[in-house]
C-alpha atoms as an extended CHARMM CRD file, in Angstrom:
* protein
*
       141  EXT
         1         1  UNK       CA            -15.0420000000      -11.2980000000        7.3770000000  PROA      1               0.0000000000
         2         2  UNK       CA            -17.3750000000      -13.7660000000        9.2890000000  PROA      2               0.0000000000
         3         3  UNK       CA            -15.0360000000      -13.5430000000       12.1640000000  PROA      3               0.0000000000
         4         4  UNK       CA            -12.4860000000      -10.8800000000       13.6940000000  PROA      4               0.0000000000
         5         5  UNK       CA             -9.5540000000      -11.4540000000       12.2800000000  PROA      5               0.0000000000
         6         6  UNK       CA             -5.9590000000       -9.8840000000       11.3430000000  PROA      6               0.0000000000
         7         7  UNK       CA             -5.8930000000       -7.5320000000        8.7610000000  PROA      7               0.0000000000
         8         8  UNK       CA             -4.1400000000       -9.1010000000        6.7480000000  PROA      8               0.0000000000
         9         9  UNK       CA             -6.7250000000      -11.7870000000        6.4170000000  PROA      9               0.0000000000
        10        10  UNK       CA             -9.0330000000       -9.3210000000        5.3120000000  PROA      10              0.0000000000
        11        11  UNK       CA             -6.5410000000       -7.3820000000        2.8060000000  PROA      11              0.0000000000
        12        12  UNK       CA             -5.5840000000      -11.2210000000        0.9950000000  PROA      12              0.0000000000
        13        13  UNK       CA             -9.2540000000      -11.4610000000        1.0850000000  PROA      13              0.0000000000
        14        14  UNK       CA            -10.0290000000       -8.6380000000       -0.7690000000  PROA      14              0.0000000000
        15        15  UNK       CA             -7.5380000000       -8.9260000000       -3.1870000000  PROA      15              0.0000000000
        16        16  UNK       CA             -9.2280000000      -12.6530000000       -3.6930000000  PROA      16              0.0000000000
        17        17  UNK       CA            -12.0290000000      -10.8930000000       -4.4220000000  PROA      17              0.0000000000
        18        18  UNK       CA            -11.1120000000       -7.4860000000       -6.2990000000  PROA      18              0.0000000000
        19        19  UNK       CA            -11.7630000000       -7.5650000000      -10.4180000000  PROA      19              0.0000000000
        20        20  UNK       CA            -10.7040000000       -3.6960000000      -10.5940000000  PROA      20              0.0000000000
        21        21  UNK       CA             -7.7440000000       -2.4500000000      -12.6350000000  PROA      21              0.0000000000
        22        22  UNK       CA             -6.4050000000       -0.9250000000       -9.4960000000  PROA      22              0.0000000000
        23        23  UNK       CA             -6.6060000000       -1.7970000000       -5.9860000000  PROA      23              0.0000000000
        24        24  UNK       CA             -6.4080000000        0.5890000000       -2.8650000000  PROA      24              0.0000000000
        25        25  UNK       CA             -6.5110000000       -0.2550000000        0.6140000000  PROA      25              0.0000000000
        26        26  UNK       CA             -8.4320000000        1.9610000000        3.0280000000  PROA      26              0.0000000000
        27        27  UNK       CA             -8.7870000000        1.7130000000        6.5810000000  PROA      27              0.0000000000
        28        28  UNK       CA            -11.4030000000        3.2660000000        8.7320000000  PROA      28              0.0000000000
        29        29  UNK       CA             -8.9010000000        5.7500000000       10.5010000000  PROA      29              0.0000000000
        30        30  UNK       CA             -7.5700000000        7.1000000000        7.1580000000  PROA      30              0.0000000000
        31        31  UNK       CA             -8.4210000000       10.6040000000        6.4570000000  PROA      31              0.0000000000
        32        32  UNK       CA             -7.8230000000       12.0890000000        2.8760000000  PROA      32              0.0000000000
        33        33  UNK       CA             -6.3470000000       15.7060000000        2.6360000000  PROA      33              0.0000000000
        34        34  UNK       CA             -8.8550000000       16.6200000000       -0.1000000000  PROA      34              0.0000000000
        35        35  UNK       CA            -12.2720000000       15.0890000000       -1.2810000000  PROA      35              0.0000000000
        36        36  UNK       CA            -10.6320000000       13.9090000000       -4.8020000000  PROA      36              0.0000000000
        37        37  UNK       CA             -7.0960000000       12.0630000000       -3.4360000000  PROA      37              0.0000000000
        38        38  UNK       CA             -8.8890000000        8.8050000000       -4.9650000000  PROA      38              0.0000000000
        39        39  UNK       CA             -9.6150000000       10.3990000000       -8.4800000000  PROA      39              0.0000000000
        40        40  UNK       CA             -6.2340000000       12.3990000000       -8.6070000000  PROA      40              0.0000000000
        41        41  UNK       CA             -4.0330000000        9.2590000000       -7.5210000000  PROA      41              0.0000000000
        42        42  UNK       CA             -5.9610000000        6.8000000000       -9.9230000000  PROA      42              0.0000000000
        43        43  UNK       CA             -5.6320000000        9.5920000000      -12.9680000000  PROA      43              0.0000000000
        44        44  UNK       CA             -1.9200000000        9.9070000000      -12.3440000000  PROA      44              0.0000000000
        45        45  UNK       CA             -1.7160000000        5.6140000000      -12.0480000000  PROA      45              0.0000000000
        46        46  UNK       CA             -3.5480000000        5.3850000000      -15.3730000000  PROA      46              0.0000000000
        47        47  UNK       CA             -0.9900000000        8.3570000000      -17.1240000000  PROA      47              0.0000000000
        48        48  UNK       CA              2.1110000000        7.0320000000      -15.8050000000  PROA      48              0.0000000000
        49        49  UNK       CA              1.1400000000        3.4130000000      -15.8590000000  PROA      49              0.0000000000
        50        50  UNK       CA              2.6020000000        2.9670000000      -12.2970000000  PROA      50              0.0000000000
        51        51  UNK       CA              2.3640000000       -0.5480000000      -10.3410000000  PROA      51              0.0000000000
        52        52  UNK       CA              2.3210000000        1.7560000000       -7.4200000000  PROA      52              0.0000000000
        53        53  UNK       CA              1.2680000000        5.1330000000       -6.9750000000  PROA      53              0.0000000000
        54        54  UNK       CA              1.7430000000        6.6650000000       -3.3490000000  PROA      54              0.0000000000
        55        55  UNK       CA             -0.2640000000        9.0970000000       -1.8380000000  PROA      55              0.0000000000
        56        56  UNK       CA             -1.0870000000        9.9780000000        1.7120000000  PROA      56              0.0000000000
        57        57  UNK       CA             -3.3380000000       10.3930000000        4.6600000000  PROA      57              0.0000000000
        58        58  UNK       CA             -3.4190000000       13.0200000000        7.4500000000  PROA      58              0.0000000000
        59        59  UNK       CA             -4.0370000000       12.5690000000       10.7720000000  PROA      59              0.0000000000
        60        60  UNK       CA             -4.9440000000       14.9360000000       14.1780000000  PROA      60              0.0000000000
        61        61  UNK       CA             -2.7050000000       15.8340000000       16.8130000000  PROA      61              0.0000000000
        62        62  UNK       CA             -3.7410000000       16.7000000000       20.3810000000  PROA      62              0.0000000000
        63        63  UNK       CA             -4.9160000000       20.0940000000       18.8540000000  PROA      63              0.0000000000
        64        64  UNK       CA             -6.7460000000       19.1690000000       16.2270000000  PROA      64              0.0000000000
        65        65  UNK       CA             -3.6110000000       20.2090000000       13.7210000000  PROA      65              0.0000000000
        66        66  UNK       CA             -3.7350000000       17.8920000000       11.1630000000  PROA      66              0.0000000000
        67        67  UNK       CA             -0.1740000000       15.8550000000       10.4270000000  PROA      67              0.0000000000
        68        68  UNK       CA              0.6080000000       13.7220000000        7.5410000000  PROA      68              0.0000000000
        69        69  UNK       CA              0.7140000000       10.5340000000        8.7590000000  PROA      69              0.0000000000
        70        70  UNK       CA              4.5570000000        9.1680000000        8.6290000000  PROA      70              0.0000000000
        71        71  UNK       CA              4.4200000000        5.6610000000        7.8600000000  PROA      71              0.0000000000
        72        72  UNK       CA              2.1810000000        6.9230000000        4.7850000000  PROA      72              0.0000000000
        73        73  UNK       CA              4.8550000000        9.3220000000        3.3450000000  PROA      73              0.0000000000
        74        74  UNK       CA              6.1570000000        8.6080000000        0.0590000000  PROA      74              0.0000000000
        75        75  UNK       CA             10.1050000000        7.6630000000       -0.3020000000  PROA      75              0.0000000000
        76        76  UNK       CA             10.5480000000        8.8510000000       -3.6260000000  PROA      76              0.0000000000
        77        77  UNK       CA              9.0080000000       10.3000000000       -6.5470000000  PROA      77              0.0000000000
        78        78  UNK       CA              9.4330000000        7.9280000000       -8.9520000000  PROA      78              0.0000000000
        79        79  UNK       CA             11.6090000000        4.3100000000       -8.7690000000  PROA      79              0.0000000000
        80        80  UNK       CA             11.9950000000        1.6600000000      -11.4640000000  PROA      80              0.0000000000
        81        81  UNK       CA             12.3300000000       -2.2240000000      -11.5000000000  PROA      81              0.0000000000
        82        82  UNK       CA             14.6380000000       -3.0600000000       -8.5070000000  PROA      82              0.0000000000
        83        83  UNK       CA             15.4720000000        0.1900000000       -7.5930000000  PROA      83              0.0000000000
        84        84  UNK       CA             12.0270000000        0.2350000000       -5.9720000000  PROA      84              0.0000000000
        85        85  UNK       CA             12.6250000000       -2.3660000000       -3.3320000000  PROA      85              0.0000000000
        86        86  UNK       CA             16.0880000000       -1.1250000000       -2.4350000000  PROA      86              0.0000000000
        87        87  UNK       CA             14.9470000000        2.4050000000       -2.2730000000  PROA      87              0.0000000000
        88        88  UNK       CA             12.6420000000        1.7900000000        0.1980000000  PROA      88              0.0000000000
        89        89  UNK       CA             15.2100000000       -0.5760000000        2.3490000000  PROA      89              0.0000000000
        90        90  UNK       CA             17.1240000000        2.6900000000        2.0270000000  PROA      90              0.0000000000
        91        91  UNK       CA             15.1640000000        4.7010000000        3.4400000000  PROA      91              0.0000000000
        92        92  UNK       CA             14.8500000000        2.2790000000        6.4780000000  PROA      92              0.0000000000
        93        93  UNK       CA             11.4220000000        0.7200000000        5.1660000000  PROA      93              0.0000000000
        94        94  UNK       CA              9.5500000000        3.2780000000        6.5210000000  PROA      94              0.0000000000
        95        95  UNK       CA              6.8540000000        3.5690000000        4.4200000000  PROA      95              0.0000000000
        96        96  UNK       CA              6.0120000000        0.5390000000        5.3520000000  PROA      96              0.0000000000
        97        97  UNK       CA              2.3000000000        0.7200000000        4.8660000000  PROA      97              0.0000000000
        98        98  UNK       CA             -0.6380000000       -0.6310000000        1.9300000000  PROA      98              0.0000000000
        99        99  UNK       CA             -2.5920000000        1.8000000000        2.9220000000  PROA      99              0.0000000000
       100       100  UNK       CA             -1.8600000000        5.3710000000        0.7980000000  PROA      100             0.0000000000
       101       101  UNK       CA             -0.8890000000        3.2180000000       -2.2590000000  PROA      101             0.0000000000
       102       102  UNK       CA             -3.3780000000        2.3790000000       -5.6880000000  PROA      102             0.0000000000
       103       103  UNK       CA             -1.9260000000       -0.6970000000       -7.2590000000  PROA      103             0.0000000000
       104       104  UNK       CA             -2.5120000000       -2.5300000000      -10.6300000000  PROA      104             0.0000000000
       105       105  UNK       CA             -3.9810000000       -5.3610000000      -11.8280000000  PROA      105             0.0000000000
       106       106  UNK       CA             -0.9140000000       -6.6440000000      -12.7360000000  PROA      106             0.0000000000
       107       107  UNK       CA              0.5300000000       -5.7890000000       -9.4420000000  PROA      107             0.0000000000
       108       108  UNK       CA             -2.2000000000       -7.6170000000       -7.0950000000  PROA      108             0.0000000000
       109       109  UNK       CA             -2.6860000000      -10.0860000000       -8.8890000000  PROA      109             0.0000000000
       110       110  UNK       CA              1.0250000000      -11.4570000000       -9.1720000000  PROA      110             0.0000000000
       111       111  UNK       CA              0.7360000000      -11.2870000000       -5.2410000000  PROA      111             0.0000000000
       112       112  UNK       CA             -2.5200000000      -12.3390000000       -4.7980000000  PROA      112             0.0000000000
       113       113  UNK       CA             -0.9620000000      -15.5680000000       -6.7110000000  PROA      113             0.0000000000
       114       114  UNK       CA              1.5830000000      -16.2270000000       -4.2210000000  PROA      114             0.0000000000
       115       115  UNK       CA              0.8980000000      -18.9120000000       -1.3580000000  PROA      115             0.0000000000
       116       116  UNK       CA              0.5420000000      -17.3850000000        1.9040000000  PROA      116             0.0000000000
       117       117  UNK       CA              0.0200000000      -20.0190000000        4.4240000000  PROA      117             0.0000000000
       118       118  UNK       CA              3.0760000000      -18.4530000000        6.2230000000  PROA      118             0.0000000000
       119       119  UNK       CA              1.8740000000      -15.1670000000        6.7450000000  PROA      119             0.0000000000
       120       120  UNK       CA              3.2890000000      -12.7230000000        9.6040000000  PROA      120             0.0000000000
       121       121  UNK       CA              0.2780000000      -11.7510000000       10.6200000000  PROA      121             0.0000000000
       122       122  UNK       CA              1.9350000000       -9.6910000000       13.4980000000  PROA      122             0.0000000000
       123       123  UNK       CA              3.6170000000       -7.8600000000       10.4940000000  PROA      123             0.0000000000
       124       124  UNK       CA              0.6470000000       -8.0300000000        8.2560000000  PROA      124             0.0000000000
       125       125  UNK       CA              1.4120000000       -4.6910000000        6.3160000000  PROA      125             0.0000000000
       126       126  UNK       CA              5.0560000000       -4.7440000000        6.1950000000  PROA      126             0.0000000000
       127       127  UNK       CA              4.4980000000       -8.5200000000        5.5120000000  PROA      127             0.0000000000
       128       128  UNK       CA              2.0050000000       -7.5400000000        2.0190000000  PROA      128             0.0000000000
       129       129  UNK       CA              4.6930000000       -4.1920000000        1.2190000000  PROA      129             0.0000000000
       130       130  UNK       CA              7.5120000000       -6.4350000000        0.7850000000  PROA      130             0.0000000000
       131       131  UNK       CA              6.0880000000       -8.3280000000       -1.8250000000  PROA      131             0.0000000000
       132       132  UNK       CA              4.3010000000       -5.1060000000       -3.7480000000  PROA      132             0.0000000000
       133       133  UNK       CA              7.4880000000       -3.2660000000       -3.9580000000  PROA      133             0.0000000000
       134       134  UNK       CA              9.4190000000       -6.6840000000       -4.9740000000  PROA      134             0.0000000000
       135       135  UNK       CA              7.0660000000       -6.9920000000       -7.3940000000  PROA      135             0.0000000000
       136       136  UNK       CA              6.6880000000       -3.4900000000       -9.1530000000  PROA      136             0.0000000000
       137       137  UNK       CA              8.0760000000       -2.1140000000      -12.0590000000  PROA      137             0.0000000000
       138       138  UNK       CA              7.3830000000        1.1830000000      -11.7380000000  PROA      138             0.0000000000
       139       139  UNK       CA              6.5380000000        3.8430000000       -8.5140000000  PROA      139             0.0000000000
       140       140  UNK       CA              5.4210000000        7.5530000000       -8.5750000000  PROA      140             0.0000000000
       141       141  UNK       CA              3.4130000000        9.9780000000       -6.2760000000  PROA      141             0.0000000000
């Protein structure tokens, strides 16, 4: 970005930009709990054919023990057309993160299409999550 932004700026930016069949946000203070999280969550995305497949990221405590990170935890194994979005307002939207999710084409692109000259920027990822798990037909992890 030529100039410091939100995120979120930089997330509808890169979505502008991606040609990829799947998408995955990363941001510098993610940590992956093995060295292949990227190749294992895109080969289960391609086999399932998931909108949204949820992985997630550790973090350090005080002591160096390393946590998974909560607003990164999945909130189910696998979800279905609306089910998705209600699950998750179920579970008190607290995986409310982009971040530890690959998405399709299909997926980014139908949000990437939306207008978002409205954007919450002070919400920026529960602002984009709302509209991926409207959107999806089908979760795993």
């Amino acid at each position: 970005m030529p100039e410091r932004s939100f995120t979120l700026r930089a997330r509808l930016r890169g979505m502008r930009e991606a040609r990829g069949d799947y998408l995955a946000f990363v941001d510098a203070d993610d940590r992956f709990h093995s060295a292949t999280v990227l190749e294992d969550i895109l080969r289960t995305a391609m086999a399932t054919g998931a909108d949204i497949t949820h992985f997630y990221t550790v973090t350090q405590d005080e002591y160096g023990v390393e946590l998974l990170r909560k607003p990164a935890l999945p909130f189910a194994d696998r979800l279905e057309g609306r089910r998705i979005f209600t699950g998750w307002v179920q579970e008190k939207c607290s995986a409310h993160s982009v971040w530890c999710k690959m998405y399709s084409r299909a997926l980014y692109e139908k949000v990437r299409a939306m207008p978002h000259e409205h954007c919450l920027y002070y919400h920026e990822d529960f602002y984009l999550t709302v509209h991926f798990l409207f959107w999806a037909e089908l979760y795993v992890r």
